[in-house]
Coordinates of C-alpha atoms in Angstrom, one line a residue:
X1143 CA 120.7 126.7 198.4
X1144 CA 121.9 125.6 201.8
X1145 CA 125.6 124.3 201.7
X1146 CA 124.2 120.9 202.3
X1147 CA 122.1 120.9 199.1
X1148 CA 125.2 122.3 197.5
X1149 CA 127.1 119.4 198.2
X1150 CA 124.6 117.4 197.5
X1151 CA 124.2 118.3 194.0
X1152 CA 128.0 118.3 193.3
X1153 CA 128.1 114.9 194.5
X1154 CA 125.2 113.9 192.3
X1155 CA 126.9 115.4 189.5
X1156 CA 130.4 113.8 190.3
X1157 CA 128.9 110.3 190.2
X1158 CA 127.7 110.7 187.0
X1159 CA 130.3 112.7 185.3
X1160 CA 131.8 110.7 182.3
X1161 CA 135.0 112.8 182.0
X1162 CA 137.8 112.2 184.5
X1163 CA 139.1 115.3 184.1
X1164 CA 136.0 117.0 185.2
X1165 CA 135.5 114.2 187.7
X1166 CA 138.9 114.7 189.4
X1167 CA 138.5 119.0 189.0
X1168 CA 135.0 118.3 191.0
X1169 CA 136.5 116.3 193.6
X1170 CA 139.2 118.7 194.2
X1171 CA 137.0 121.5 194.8
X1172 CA 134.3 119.0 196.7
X1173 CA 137.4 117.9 199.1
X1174 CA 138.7 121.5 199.6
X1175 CA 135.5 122.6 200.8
X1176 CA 135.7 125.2 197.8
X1177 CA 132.0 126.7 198.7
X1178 CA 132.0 130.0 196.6
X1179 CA 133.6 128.1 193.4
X1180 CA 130.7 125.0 193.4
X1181 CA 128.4 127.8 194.5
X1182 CA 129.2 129.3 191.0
X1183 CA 129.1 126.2 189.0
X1184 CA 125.9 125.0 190.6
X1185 CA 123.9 128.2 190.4
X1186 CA 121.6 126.7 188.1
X1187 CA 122.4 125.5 184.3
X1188 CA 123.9 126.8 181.2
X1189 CA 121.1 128.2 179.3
X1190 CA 120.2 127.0 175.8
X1191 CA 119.2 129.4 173.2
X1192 CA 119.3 130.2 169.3
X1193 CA 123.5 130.7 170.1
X1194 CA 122.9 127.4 171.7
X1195 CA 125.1 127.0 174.3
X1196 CA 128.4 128.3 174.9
X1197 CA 130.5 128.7 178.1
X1198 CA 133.6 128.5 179.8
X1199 CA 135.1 124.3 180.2
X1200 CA 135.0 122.6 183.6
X1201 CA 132.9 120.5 185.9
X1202 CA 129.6 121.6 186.6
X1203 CA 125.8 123.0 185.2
X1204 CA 127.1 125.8 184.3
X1205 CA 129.9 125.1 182.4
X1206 CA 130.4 123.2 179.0
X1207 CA 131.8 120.0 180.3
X1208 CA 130.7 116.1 178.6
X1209 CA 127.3 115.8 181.0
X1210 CA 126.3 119.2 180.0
X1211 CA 126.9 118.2 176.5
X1212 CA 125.4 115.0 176.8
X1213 CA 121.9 116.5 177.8
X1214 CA 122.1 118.9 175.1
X1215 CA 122.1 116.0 172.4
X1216 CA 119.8 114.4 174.3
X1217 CA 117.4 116.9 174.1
X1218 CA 118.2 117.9 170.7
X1219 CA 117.4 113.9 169.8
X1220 CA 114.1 114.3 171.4
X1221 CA 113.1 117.2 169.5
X1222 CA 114.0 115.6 166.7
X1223 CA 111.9 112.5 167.0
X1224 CA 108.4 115.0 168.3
X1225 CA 109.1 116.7 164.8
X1226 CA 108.6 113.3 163.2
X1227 CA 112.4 113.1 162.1
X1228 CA 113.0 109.4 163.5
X1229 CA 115.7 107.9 161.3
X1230 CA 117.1 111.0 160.4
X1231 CA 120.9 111.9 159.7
X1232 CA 122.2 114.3 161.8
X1233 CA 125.8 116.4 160.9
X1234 CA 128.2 116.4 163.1
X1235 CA 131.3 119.3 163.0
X1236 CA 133.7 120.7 165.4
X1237 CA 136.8 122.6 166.0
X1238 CA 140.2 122.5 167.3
X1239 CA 139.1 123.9 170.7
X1240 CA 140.1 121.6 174.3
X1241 CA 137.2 118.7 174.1
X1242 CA 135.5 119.6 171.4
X1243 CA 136.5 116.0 169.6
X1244 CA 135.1 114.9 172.7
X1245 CA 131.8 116.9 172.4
X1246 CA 131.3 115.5 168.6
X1247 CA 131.4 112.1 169.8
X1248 CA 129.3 112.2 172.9
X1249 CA 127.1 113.2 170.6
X1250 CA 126.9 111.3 168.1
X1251 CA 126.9 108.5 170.4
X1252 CA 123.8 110.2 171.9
X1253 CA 122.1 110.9 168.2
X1254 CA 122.5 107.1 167.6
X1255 CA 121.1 105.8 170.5
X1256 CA 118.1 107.9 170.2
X1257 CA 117.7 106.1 166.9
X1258 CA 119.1 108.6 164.6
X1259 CA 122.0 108.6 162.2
X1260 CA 124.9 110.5 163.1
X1261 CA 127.7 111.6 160.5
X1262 CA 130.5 113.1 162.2
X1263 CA 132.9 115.4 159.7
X1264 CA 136.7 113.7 159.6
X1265 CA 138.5 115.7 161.3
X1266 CA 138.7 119.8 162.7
X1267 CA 137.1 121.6 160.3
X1268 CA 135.8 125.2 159.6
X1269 CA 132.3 125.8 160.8
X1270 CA 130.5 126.3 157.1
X1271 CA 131.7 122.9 155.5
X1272 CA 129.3 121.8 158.8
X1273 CA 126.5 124.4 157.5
X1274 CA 127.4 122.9 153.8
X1275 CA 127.7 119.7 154.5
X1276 CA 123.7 119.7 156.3
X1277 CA 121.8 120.7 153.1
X1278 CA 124.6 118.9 150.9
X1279 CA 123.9 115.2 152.9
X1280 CA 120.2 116.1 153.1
X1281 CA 120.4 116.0 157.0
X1282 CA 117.4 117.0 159.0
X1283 CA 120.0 118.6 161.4
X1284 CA 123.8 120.0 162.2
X1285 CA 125.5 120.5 165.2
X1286 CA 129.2 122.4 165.2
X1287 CA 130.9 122.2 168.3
X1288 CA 133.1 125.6 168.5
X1289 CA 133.4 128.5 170.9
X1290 CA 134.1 130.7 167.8
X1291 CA 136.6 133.4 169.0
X1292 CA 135.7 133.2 172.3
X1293 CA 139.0 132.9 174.8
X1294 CA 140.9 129.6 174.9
X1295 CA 138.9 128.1 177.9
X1296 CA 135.5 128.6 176.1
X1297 CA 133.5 126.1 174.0
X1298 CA 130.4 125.9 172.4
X1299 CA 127.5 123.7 171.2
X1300 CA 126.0 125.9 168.0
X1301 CA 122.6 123.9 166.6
X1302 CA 121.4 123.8 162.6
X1303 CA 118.1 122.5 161.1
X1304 CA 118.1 120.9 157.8
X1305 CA 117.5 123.8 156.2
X1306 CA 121.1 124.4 157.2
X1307 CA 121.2 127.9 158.8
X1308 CA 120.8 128.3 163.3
X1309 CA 117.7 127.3 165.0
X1310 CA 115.4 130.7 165.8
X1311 CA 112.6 130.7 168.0
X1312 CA 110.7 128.3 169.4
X1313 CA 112.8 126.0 168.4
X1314 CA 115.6 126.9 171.2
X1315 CA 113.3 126.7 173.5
X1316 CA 111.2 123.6 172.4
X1317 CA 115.0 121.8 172.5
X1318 CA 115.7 123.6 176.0
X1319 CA 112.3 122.1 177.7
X1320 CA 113.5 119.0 176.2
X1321 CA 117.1 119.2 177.8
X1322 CA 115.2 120.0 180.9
X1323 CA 113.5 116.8 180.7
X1324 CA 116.8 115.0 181.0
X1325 CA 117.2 113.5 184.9
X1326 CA 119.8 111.5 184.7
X1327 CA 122.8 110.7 182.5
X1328 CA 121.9 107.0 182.6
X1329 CA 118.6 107.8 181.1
X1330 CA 120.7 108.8 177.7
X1331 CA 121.8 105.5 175.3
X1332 CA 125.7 106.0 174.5
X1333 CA 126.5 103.1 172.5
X1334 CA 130.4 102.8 171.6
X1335 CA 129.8 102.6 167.8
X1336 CA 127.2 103.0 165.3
X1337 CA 127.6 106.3 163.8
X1338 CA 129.6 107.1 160.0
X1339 CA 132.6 108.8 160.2
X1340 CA 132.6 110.8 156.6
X1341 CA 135.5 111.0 155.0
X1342 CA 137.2 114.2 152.8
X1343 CA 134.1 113.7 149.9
X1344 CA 132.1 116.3 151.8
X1345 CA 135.1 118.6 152.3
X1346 CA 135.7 118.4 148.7
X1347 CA 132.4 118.8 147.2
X1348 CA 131.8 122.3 149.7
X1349 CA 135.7 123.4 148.0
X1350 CA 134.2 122.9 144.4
X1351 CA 131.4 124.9 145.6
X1352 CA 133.5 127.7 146.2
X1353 CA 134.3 128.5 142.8
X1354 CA 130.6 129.0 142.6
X1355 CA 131.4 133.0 143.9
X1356 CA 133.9 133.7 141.6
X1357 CA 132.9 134.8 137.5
X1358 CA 134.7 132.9 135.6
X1359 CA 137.5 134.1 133.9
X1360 CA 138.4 137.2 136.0
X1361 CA 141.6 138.3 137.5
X1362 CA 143.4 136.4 139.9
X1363 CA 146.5 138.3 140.7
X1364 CA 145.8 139.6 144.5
X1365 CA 149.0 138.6 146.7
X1366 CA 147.7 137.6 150.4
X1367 CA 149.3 137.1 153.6
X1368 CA 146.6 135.2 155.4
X1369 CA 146.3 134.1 158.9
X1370 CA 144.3 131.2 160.4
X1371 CA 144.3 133.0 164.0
X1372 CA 145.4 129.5 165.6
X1373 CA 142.4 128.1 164.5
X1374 CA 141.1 125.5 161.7
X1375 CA 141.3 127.7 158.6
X1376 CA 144.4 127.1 157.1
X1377 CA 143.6 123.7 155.0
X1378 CA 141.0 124.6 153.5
X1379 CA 141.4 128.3 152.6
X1380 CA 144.9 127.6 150.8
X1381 CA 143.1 124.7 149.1
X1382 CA 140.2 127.2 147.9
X1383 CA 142.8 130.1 146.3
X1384 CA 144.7 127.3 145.1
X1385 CA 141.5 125.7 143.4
X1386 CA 140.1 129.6 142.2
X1387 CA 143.9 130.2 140.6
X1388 CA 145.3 133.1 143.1
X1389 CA 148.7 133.3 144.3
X1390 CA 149.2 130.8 147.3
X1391 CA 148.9 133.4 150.7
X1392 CA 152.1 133.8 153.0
X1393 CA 151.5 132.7 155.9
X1394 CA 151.4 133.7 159.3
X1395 CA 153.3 131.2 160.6
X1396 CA 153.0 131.4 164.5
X1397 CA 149.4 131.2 163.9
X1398 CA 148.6 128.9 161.3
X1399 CA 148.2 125.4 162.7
X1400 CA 145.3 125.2 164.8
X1401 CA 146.4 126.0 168.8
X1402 CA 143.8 125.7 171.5
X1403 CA 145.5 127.4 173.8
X1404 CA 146.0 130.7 171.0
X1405 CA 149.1 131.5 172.4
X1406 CA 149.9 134.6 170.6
X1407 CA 146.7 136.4 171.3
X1408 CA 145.1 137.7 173.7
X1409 CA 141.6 136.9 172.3
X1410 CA 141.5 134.9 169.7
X1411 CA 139.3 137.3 167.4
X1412 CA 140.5 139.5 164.6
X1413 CA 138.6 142.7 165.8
X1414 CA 140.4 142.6 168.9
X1415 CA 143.3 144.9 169.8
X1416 CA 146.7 143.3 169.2
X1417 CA 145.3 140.1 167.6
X1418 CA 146.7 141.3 164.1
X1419 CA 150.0 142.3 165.1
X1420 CA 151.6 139.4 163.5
X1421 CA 149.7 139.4 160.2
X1422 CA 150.5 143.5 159.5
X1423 CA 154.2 142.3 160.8
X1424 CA 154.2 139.3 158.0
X1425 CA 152.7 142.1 155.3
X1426 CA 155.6 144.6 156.6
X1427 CA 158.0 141.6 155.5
X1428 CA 156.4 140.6 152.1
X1429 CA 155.0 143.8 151.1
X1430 CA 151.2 142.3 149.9
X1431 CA 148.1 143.5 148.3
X1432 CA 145.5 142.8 151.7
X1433 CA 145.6 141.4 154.7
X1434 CA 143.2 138.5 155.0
X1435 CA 142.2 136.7 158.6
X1436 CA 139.7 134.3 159.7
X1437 CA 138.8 133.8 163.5
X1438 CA 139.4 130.2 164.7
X1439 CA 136.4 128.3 163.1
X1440 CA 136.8 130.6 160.2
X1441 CA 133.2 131.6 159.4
X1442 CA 134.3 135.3 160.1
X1443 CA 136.6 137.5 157.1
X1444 CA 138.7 139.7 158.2
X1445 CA 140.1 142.3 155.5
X1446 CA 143.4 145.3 155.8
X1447 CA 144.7 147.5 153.5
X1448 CA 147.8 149.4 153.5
X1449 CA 147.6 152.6 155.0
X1450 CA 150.4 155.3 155.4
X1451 CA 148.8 157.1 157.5
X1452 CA 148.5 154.3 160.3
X1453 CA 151.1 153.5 162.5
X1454 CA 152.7 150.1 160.8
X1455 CA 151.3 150.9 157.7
X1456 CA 148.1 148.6 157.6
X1457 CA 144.5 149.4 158.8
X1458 CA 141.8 146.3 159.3
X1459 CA 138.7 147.7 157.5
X1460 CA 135.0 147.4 159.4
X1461 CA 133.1 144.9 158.8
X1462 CA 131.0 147.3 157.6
X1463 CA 133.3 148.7 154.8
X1464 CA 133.8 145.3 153.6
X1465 CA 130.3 144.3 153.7
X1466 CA 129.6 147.9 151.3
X1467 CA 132.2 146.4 149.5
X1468 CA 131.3 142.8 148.5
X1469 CA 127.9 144.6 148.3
X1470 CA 128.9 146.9 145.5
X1471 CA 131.2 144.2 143.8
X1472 CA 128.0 141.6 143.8
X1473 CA 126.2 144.0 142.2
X1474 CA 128.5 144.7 139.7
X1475 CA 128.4 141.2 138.7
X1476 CA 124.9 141.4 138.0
X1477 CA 123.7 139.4 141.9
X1478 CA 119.7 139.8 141.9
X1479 CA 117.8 138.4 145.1
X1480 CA 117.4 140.3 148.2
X1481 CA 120.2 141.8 150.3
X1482 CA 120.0 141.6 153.4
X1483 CA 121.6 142.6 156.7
X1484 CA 121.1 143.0 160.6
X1485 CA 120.1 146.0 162.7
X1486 CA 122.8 147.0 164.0
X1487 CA 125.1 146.8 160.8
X1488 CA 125.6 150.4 158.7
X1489 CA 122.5 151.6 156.5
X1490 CA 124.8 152.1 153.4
X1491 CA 123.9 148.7 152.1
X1492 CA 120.7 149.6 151.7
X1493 CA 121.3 152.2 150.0
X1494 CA 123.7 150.3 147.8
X1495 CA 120.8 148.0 146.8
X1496 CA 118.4 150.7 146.5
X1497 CA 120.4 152.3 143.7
X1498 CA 121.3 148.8 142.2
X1499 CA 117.1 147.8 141.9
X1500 CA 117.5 144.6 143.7
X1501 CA 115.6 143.9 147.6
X1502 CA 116.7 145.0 150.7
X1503 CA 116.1 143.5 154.3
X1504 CA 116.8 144.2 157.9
X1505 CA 117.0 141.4 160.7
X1506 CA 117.5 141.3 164.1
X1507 CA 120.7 140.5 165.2
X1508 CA 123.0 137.0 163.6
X1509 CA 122.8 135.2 160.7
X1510 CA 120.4 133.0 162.3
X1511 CA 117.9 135.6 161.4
X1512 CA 119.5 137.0 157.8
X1513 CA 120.1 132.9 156.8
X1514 CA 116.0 133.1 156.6
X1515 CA 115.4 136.3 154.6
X1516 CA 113.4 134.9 151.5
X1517 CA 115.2 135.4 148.3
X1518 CA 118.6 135.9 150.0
X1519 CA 121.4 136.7 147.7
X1520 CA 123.9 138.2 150.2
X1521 CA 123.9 139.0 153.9
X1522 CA 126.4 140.3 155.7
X1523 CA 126.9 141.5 159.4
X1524 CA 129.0 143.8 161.0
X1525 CA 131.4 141.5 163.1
X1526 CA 133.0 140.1 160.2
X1527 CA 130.0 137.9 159.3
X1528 CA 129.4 137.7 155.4
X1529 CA 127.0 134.7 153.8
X1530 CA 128.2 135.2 149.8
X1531 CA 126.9 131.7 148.5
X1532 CA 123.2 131.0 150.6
X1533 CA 122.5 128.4 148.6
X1534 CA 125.7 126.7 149.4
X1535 CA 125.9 128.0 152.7
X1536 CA 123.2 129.5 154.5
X1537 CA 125.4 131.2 157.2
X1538 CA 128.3 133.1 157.7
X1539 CA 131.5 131.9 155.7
X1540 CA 134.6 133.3 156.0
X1541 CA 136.4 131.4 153.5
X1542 CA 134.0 131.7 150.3
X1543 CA 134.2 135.7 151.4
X1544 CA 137.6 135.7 151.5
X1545 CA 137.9 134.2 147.7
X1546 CA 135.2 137.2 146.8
X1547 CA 137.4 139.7 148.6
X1548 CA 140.5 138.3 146.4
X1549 CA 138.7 138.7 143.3
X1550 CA 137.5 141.8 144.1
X1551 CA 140.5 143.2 144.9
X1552 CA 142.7 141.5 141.6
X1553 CA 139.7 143.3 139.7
X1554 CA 140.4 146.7 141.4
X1555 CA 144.1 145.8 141.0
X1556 CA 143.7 145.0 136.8
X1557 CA 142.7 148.7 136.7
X1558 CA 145.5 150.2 139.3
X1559 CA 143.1 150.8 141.9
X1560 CA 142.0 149.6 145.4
X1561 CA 139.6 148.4 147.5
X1562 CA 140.1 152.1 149.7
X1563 CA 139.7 153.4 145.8
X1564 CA 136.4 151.6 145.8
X1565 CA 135.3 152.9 149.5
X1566 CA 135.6 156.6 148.3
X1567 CA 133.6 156.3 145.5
X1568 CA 130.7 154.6 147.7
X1569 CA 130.9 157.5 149.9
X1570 CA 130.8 160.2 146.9
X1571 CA 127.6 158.1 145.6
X1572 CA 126.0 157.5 149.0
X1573 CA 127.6 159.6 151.5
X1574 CA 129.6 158.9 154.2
X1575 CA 128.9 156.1 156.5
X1576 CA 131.2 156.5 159.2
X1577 CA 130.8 153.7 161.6
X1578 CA 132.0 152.7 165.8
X1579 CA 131.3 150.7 168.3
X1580 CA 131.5 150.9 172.4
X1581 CA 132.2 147.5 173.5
X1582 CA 132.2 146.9 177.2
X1583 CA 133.2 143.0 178.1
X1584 CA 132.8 142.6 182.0
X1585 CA 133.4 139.9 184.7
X1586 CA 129.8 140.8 186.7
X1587 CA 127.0 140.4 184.3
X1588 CA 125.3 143.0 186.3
X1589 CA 126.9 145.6 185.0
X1590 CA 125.3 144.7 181.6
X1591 CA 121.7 144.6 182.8
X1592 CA 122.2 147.4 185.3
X1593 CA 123.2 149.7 181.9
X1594 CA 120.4 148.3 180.1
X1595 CA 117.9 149.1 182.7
X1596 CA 119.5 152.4 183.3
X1597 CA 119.0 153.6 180.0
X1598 CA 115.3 151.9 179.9
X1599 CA 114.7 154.3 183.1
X1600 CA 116.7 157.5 182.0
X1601 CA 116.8 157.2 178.2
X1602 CA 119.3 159.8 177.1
X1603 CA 117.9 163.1 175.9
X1604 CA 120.7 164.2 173.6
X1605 CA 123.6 162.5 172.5
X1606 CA 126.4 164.4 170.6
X1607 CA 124.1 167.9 171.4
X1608 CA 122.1 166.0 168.9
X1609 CA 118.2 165.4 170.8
X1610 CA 116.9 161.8 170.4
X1611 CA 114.3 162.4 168.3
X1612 CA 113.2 158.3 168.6
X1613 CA 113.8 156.1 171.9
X1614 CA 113.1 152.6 170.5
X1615 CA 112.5 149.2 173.3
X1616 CA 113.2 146.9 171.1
X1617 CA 112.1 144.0 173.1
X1618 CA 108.3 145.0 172.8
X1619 CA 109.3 144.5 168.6
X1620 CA 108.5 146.7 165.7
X1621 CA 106.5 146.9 162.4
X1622 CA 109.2 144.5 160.9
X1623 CA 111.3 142.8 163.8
X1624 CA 110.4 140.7 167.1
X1625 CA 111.0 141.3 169.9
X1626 CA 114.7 141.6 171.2
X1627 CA 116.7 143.0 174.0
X1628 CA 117.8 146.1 172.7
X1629 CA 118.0 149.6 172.2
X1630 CA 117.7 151.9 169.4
X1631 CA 118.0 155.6 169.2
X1632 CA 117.5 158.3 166.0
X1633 CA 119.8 161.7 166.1
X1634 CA 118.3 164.5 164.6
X1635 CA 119.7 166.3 161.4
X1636 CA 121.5 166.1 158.7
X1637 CA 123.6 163.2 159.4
X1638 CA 121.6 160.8 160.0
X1639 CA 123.1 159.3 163.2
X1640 CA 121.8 156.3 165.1
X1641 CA 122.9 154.1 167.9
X1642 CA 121.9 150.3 168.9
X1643 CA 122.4 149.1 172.5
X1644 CA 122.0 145.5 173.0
X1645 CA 124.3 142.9 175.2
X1646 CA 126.4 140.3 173.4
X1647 CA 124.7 136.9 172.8
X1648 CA 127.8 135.1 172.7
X1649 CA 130.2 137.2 174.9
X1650 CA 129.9 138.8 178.2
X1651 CA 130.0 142.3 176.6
X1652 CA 127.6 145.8 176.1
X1653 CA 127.6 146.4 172.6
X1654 CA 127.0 149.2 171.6
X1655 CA 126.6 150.6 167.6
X1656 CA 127.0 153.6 166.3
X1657 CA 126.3 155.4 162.7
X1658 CA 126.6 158.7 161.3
X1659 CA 125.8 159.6 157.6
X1660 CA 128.2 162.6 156.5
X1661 CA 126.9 164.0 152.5
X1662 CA 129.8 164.2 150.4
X1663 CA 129.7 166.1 147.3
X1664 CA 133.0 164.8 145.9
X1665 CA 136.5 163.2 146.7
X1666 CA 137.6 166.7 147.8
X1667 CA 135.3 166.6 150.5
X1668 CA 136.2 163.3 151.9
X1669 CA 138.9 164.0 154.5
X1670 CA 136.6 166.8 156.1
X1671 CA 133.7 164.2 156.0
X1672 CA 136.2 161.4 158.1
X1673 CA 137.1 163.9 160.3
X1674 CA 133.8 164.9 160.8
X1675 CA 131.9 161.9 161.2
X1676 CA 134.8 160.8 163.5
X1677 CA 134.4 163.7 165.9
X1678 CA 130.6 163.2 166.0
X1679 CA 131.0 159.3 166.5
X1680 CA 133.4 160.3 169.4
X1681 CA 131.4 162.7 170.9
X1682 CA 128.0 160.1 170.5
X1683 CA 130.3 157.3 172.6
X1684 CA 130.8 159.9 175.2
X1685 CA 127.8 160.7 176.1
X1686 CA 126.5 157.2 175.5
X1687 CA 128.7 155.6 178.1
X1688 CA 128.0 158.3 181.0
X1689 CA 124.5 157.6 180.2
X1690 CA 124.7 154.3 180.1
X1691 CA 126.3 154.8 183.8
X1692 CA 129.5 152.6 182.2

């Protein structure tokens, strides 16, 4: 593009901007002859997809800004209407992120223009009373506006069907032709009114399906400190323990009210380093059973147990362990259905459902793909990601998981034992899944698909002085999966180990996931085992990362 056509574009864009913040950011850089930053913006598009879109604010095609938006709903309208859905109510959610109240309006402005009904939720409010309130209103779609735990100047544009769980293939791409279709902002109807705004109805009927997860009667007594991570959380978990009969959580002050900004972290997520300090600092003060955090939008569950042999006394649990965990404790309640989880989270839960006689399935990667498993009864994921109620919510929920991890953990408590009780005797019964994760977040993209191609090239011959015995490319698919950009290798031996490669679809990051299995014939054995399947992990990352040229 030659820096007249660069120009060109930006002023094409600046005339039909809607937002005068963006307008006046474009003008700025258009004035100050700011080549290299419109360059950026104006590289091309932000892409659509099943995570829909997501991307840093400001002016431009490639970043989340009102136009961008605008086309989105456009296109999402239009795809609509070819599926034969004219007339049809469309769900409309968001966060407390900068614009995203914005974002919700443009479009439902847009979805009622098209000649659909648009419902907008009341106010700031967790992502699964949106994925609720779809299959509760009967709406042929959802959108939640939210950037999830993304950093403060992210935001997002995350798409439902009315079956109520993340548009999959070809659906994203059927809605991306159709966004592509879009010339020109003054092609898309905004009227100024038209749509419902719902009121608290919808909020309450998804908190008296809540108590759905709990059995009725059992123990309540788990004390709580609970943080909302500066996000939109707060309301409505407090209202749920209060509802279910559990002590009310302390707080974490500093971060309870939603803050777009997330002042007190540096990413607003609770696997991050440093982004629990304040919670295990609250828990220091009030001395409570667990630790309990959602990320900003709170369909992600956070979980920590004391621990005296961590510095400060607390250590977050995987998401792994708590999956096992809500695993074991569904199963103990007599849950039957299929359980279900992705790739790249531990292999324990299968063998959890194995030994309990109920289905097991493996996805690809988000809840996008374990919200469709047939027969679901409970999915989880290993970032925090847990679906405890698919008929209520067919996606991650961070707040019904939370009450299950309260309940659990008062049941636990009842007998003077504890969730890390609980984790022991799943590794006795199924051995040791010991569980990391090499997590590379870059500014140059390249780096990503220069590892990925690396490895494609040079796959790594042993790992750990374990030889690959199986060198998967997972984006030609398998027996049971499609296709998928990723990476899967099998250890040989005893243990079991395996490792997933795949970039982020949300972040720019290199994931990378590790397992090792580590028998254990009894609590005895169980510190060796850690230490073991620690050292092998650490060893595995190692080697991963040189060959991985990271």
């Amino acid at each position: 593009m030659t820096q007249d056509d660069l120009l060109a574009r930006a002023q094409a864009w600046l005339a039909e901007d809607p937002d005068p913040e963006t307008r006046e950011e474009l003008a700025r850089l258009i004035e100050g002859g700011s080549t290299d930053e419109l360059a950026a913006r104006f590289a091309g598009t932000l892409q659509f997809g099943t995570a829909g879109l997501r991307g840093e604010i400001g002016a431009g095609p490639m970043r989340m800004n009102r136009s961008v938006v605008i086309r989105a709903a456009a296109g999402l309208a239009a795809y609509l209407k070819t599926k034969g859905q004219e007339g049809g109510l469309v769900v409309i959610g968001y966060d407390a992120r900068y614009k995203s109240a914005d974002f919700a309006r443009d479009t439902a402005a847009v979805m009622t223009g098209a000649g659909l009904r648009a419902a907008l939720l009341p106010r700031p409010l967790p992502t699964p009373v949106l994925a609720y309130a779809i299959r509760h209103l009967g709406a042929v779609a959802g959108v939640e506006v939210t950037a999830s735990h993304n950093p403060p100047r992210d935001n997002g544009y995350k798409v439902y069907l009315g079956d109520g769980s993340q548009i999959v293939p070809p659906a994203d791409a059927e809605i991306a032709a159709e966004i592509d279709a879009v010339r020109s902002l003054d092609d898309v109807p905004r009227p100024a009114d038209g749509w419902e705004t719902l009121g608290d109805e919808v909020l309450e009927a998804y908190l008296a399906r809540t108590d759905a997860v709990l059995t009725p009667g059992s123990p309540r007594t788990v004390r709580t400190v609970y943080t909302a991570m500066h996000g939109v959380g707060k309301d409505v978990v407090t209202a749920a323990f209060a509802r279910a009969g559990f002590p009310p959580p302390a707080l974490v002050a500093a971060q309870a009210e939603p803050d777009p900004a997330f002042p007190t972290v540096a990413f607003p997520n609770p696997e991050e380093p440093g982004a629990m300090d304040l919670a295990f600092e609250a828990a220091r003060a009030v001395d409570p059973d667990i630790v309990i955090a959602n990320d900003p939008d709170a369909d992600r569950c956070a979980v920590a147990v004391p621990d005296a042999s961590v510095e400060g006394g607390w250590r977050m649990l995987r998401g792994d362990e708590v999956g096992a965990l809500l695993a074991a404790h569904l199963v103990h309640k007599g849950a039957r259905g299929v359980f279900a989880e992705s790739i790249v989270s531990s292999s324990l839960l299968g063998r959890i459902a194995e030994a309990a006689g109920v289905g097991y399935e493996e996805t690809l990667t988000g809840f996008k793909w374990i919200a469709r498993v047939d027969g679901l009864r409970y999915g989880y994921e290993e970032a925090l990601g847990y679906c405890v109620d698919p008929e209520g919510v067919r996606d991650k929920d961070g707040i019904t998981a939370a009450l299950l991890v309260a309940e659990l953990a008062s049941v636990l408590k009842e007998q003077d034992r504890t969730l890390t009780d609980l984790l022991d005797d799943l590794a006795v019964a199924h051995g040791l899944h010991a569980t990391d994760q090499l997590s590379v977040r870059v500014e140059d993209l390249s780096i990503i698909a220069n590892a990925m191609s690396t490895l494609r090239e040079r796959p790594p011959v042993r790992l750990a002085g374990l030889t690959v015995t199986t060198a998967e490319d997972l984006t030609k698919g398998t027996a049971s999966l499609p296709p998928t950009d990723g990476l899967r290798y099998y250890l040989e031996g005893t243990h079991k180990a395996r490792v997933i490669v795949r970039p982020s679809g949300t972040e720019p990051k290199l994931k990378c996931y590790l397992e090792v299995v580590v028998p254990v014939a009894d609590a005895s054995e169980l510190a060796t085992a850690r230490a073991k399947g620690a050292e092998i992990l650490a060893a595995i990352k190692r080697d991963l990362s040189e060959a991985a040229g990271l």
